[in-house]
Short mmCIF file of C-alpha atoms in Angstrom, two decimals:
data_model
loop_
_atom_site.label_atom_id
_atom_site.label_comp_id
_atom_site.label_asym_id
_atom_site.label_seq_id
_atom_site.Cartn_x
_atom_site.Cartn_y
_atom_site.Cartn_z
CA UNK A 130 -28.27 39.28 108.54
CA UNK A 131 -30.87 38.95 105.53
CA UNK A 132 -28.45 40.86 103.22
CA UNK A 133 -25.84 39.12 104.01
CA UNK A 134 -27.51 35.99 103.42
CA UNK A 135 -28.65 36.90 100.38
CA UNK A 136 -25.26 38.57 99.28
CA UNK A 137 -23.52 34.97 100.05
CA UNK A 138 -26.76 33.38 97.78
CA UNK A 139 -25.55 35.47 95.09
CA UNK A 140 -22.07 34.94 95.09
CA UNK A 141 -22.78 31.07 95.00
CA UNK A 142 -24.92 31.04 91.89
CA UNK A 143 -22.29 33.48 90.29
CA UNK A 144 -19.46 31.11 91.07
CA UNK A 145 -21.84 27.94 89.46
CA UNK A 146 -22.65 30.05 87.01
CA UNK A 147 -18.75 30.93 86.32
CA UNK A 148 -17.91 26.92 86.45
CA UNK A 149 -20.71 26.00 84.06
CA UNK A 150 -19.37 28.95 81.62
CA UNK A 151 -15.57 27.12 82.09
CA UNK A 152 -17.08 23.63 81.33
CA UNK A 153 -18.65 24.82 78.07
CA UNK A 154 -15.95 26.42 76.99
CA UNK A 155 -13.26 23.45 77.33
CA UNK A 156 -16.05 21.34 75.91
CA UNK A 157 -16.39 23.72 72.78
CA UNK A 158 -12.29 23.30 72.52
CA UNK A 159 -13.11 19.87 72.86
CA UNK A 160 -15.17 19.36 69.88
CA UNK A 161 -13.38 21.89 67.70
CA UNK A 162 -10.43 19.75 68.61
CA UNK A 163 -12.53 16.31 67.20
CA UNK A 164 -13.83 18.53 64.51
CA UNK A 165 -10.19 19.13 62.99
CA UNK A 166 -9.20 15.71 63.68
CA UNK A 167 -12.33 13.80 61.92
CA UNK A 168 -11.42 16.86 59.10
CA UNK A 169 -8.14 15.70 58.80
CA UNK A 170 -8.63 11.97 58.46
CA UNK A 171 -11.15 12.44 55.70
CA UNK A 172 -8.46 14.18 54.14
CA UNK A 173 -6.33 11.30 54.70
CA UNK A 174 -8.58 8.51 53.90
CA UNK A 175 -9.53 10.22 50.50
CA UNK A 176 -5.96 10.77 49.68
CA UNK A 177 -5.34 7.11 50.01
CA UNK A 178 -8.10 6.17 48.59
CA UNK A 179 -7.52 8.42 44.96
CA UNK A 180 -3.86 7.07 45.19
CA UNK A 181 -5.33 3.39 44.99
CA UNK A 182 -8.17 4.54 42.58
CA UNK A 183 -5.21 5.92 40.41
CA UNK A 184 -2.43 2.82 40.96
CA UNK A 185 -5.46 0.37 40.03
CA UNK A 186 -6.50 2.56 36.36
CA UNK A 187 -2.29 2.03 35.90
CA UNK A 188 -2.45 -1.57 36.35
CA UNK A 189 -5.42 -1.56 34.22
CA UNK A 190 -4.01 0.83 31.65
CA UNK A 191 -1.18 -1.37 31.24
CA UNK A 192 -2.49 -4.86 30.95
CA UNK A 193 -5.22 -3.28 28.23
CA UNK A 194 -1.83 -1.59 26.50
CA UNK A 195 -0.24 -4.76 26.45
CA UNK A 196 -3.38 -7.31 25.17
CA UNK A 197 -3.34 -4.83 22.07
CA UNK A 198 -0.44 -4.98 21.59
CA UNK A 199 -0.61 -8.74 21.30
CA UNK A 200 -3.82 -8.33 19.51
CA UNK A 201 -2.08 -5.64 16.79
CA UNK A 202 0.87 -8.55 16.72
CA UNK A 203 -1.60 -11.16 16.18
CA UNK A 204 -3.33 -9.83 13.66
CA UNK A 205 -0.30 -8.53 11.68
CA UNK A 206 0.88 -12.23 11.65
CA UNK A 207 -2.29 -13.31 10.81
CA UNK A 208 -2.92 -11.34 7.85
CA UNK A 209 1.07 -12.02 6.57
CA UNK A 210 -0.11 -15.70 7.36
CA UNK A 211 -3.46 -15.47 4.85
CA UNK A 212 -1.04 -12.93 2.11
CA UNK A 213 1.16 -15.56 1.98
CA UNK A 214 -1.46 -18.81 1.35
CA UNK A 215 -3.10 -16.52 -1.18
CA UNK A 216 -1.99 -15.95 -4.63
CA UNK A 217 -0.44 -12.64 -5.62
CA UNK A 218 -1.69 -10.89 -8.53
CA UNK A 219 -1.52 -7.64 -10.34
CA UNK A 220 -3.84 -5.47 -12.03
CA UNK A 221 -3.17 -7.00 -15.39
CA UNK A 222 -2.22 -10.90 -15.49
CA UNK A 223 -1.87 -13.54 -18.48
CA UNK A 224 -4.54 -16.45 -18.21
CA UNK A 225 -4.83 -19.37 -19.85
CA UNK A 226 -8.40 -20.43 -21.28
CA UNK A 227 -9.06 -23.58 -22.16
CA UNK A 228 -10.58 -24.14 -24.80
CA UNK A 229 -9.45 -22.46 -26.90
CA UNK A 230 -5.80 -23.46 -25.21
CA UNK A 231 -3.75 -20.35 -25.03
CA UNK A 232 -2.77 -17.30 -23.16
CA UNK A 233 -4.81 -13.87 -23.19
CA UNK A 234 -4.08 -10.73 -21.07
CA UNK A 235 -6.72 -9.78 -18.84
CA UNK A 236 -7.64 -7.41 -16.34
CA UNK A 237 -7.81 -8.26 -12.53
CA UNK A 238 -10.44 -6.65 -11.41
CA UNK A 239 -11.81 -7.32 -7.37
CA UNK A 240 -15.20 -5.16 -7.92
CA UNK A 241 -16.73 -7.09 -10.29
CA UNK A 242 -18.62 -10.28 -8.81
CA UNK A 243 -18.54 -12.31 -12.37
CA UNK A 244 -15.48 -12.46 -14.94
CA UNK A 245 -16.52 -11.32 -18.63
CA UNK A 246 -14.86 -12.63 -21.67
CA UNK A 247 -15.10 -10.79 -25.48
CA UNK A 248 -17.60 -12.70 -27.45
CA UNK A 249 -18.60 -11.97 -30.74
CA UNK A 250 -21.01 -13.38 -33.61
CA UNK A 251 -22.88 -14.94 -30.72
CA UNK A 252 -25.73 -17.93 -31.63
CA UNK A 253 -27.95 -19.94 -29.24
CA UNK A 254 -29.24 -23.04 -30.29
CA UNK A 255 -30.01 -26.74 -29.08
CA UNK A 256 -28.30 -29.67 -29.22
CA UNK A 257 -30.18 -32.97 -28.33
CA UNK A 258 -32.33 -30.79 -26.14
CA UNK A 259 -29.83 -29.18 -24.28
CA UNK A 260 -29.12 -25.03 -24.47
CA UNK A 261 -25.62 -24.28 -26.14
CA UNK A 262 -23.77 -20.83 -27.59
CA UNK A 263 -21.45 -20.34 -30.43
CA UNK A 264 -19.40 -17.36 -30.21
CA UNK A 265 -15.90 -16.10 -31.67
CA UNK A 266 -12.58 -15.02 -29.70
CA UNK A 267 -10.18 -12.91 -30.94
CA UNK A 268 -6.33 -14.56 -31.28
CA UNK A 269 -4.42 -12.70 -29.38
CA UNK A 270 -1.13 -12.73 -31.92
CA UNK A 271 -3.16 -12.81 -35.19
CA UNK A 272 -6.41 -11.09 -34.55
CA UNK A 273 -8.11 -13.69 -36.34
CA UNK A 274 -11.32 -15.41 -34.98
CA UNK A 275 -11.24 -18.49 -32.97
CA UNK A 276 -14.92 -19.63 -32.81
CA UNK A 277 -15.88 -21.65 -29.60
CA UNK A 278 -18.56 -23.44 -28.87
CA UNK A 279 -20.29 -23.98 -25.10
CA UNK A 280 -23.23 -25.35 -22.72
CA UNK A 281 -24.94 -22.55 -22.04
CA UNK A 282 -25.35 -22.81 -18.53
CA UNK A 283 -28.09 -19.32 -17.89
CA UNK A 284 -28.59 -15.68 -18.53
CA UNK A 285 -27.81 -12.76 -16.62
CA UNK A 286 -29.01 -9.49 -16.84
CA UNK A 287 -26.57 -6.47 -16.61
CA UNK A 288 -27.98 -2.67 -16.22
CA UNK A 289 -26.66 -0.53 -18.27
CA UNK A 290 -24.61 2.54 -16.95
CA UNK A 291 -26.78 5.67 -16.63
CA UNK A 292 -30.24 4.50 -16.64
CA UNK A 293 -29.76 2.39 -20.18
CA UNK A 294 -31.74 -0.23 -20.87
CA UNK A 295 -30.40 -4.08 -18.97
CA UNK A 296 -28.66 -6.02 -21.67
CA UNK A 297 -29.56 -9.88 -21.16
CA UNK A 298 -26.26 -11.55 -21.77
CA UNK A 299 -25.38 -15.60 -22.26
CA UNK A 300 -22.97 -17.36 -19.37
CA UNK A 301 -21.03 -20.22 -20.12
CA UNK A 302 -18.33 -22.17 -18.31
CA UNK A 303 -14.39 -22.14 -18.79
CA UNK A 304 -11.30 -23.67 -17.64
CA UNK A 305 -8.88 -20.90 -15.71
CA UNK A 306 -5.32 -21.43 -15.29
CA UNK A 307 -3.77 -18.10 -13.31
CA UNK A 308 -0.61 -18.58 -11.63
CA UNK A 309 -0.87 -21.54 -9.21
CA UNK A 310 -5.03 -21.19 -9.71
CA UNK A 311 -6.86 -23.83 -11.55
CA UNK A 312 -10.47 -23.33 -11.64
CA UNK A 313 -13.80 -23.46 -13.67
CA UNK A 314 -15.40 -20.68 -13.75
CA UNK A 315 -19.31 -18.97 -15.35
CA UNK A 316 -18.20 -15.98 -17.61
CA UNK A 317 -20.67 -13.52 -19.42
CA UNK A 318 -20.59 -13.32 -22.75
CA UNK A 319 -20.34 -9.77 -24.03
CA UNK A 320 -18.86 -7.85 -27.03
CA UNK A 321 -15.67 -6.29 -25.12
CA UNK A 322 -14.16 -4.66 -28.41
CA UNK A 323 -13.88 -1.08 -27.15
CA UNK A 324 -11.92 -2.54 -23.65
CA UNK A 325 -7.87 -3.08 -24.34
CA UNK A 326 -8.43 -6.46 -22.89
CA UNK A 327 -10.94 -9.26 -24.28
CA UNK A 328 -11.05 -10.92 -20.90
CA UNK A 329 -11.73 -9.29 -17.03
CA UNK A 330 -11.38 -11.36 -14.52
CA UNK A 331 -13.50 -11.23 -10.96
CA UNK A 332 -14.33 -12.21 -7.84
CA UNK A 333 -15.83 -15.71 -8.69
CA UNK A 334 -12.25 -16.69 -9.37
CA UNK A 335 -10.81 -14.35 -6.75
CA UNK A 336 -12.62 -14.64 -3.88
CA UNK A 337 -10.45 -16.61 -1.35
CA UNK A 338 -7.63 -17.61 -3.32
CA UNK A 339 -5.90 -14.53 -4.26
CA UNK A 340 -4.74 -10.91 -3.87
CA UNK A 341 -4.67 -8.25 -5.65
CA UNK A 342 -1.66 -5.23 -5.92
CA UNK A 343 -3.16 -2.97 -8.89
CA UNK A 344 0.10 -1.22 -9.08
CA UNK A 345 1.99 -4.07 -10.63
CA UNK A 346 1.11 -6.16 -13.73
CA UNK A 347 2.26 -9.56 -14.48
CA UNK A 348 3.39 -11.06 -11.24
CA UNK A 349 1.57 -14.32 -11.80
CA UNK A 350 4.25 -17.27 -13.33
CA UNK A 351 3.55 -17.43 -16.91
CA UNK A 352 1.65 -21.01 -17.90
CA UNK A 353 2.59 -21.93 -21.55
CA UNK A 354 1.73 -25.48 -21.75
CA UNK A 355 -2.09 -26.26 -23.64
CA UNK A 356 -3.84 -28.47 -22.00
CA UNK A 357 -4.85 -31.79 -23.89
CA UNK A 358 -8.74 -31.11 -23.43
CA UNK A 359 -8.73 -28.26 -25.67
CA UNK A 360 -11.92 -28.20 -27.27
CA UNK A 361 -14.09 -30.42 -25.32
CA UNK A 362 -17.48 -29.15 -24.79
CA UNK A 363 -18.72 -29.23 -21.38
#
């Protein structure tokens, strides 16, 4: 009777034992089951969010695309706006001085700050206490001297190219007709007889009123008429 008792005890705790063994096992499909599924939402879930992360850079893309574009249009017009407000000169223009009260041909040129003009035979003196200069001009037709005389209004000093020595040089102040441009303007007084053309003209008459193409010459409208304060001395 003991052996069978224990025989049925046996067969008991096998048969738990088998049933526990079952439970874990559906409960280890169970979770490989969740497993997959959590796997494939993340998969899912990243997807959509890469397509939004992707849609919104495109919307982004596009506005930026389209804001330079108006910018690049913008500042196209802009800049035709400010050519066209501006005078147009070339490299080499005819200006009227005045005095003496005719035409020379000068050279345009935007990288120098102050305009020169060809002086020769220069003399500073006084004049009821006040500085002045007398200097000569060469006539354009004749070659003959035109002597001038002006307030001289301060000195400048200009290095000379390659280590030289500065040469201290006399500024005085002329009348500038150039196209549409009416101006008076300081110009150093220097001995310019080696240059092609006795007068340069720079940015002090330049600088916001005109434009430069060095590829053409005389584009400015010719101005013929003197003025009738030739020869005042200011």
């Amino acid at each position: 009777m003991l052996a069978i008792f224990l025989l049925s005890g046996c067969n008991t705790d096998k048969n738990q034992l088998a049933e526990r063994e079952a439970m874990i096992s559906a409960r280890e499909s169970e979770l490989v089951t969740l497993f997959a599924e959590l796997v494939e939402q993340k998969k899912s879930l990243e997807k959509e969010n890469f397509e939004n992360h992707l849609e919104t850079i495109q919307e982004s893309t596009t506005k930026t695309c389209s804001c330079d574009s108006d910018s690049s249009e913008n500042t196209e017009k802009e800049s035709s706006e400010m050519t066209e407000t501006k005078t147009v000169l070339g490299g080499i223009e005819n200006v009227f001085l005045d005095p003496p009260g005719m035409e020379f041909s000068a050279r345009i040129d935007t990288g120098a700050q102050t305009s020169s003009l060809n002086a020769l035979d220069i003399v500073e003196f006084e004049r009821d206490g006040k500085p002045f200069v007398n200097f000569n001009l060469i006539h354009p037709q004749t070659g003959e001297k035109l002597e001038l005389t002006r307030r001289l209004r301060r000195h400048v000093r200009i290095k000379g190219r390659g280590g030289r020595e500065s040469h201290r040089r006399p500024v005085v102040r002329i009348r500038v007709v150039l196209a549409d441009i009416d101006e008076q303007i300081n110009f150093t007084l220097e001995d310019r007889s080696r240059f092609k053309h006795q007068i340069l003209i720079g940015r002090n008459l330049l600088q916001d009123l005109a434009v430069v193409d060095v590829s053409k010459k005389n584009v400015a409208t010719s101005k013929t008429e003197k003025s009738d304060i030739t020869g005042d001395i200011k």
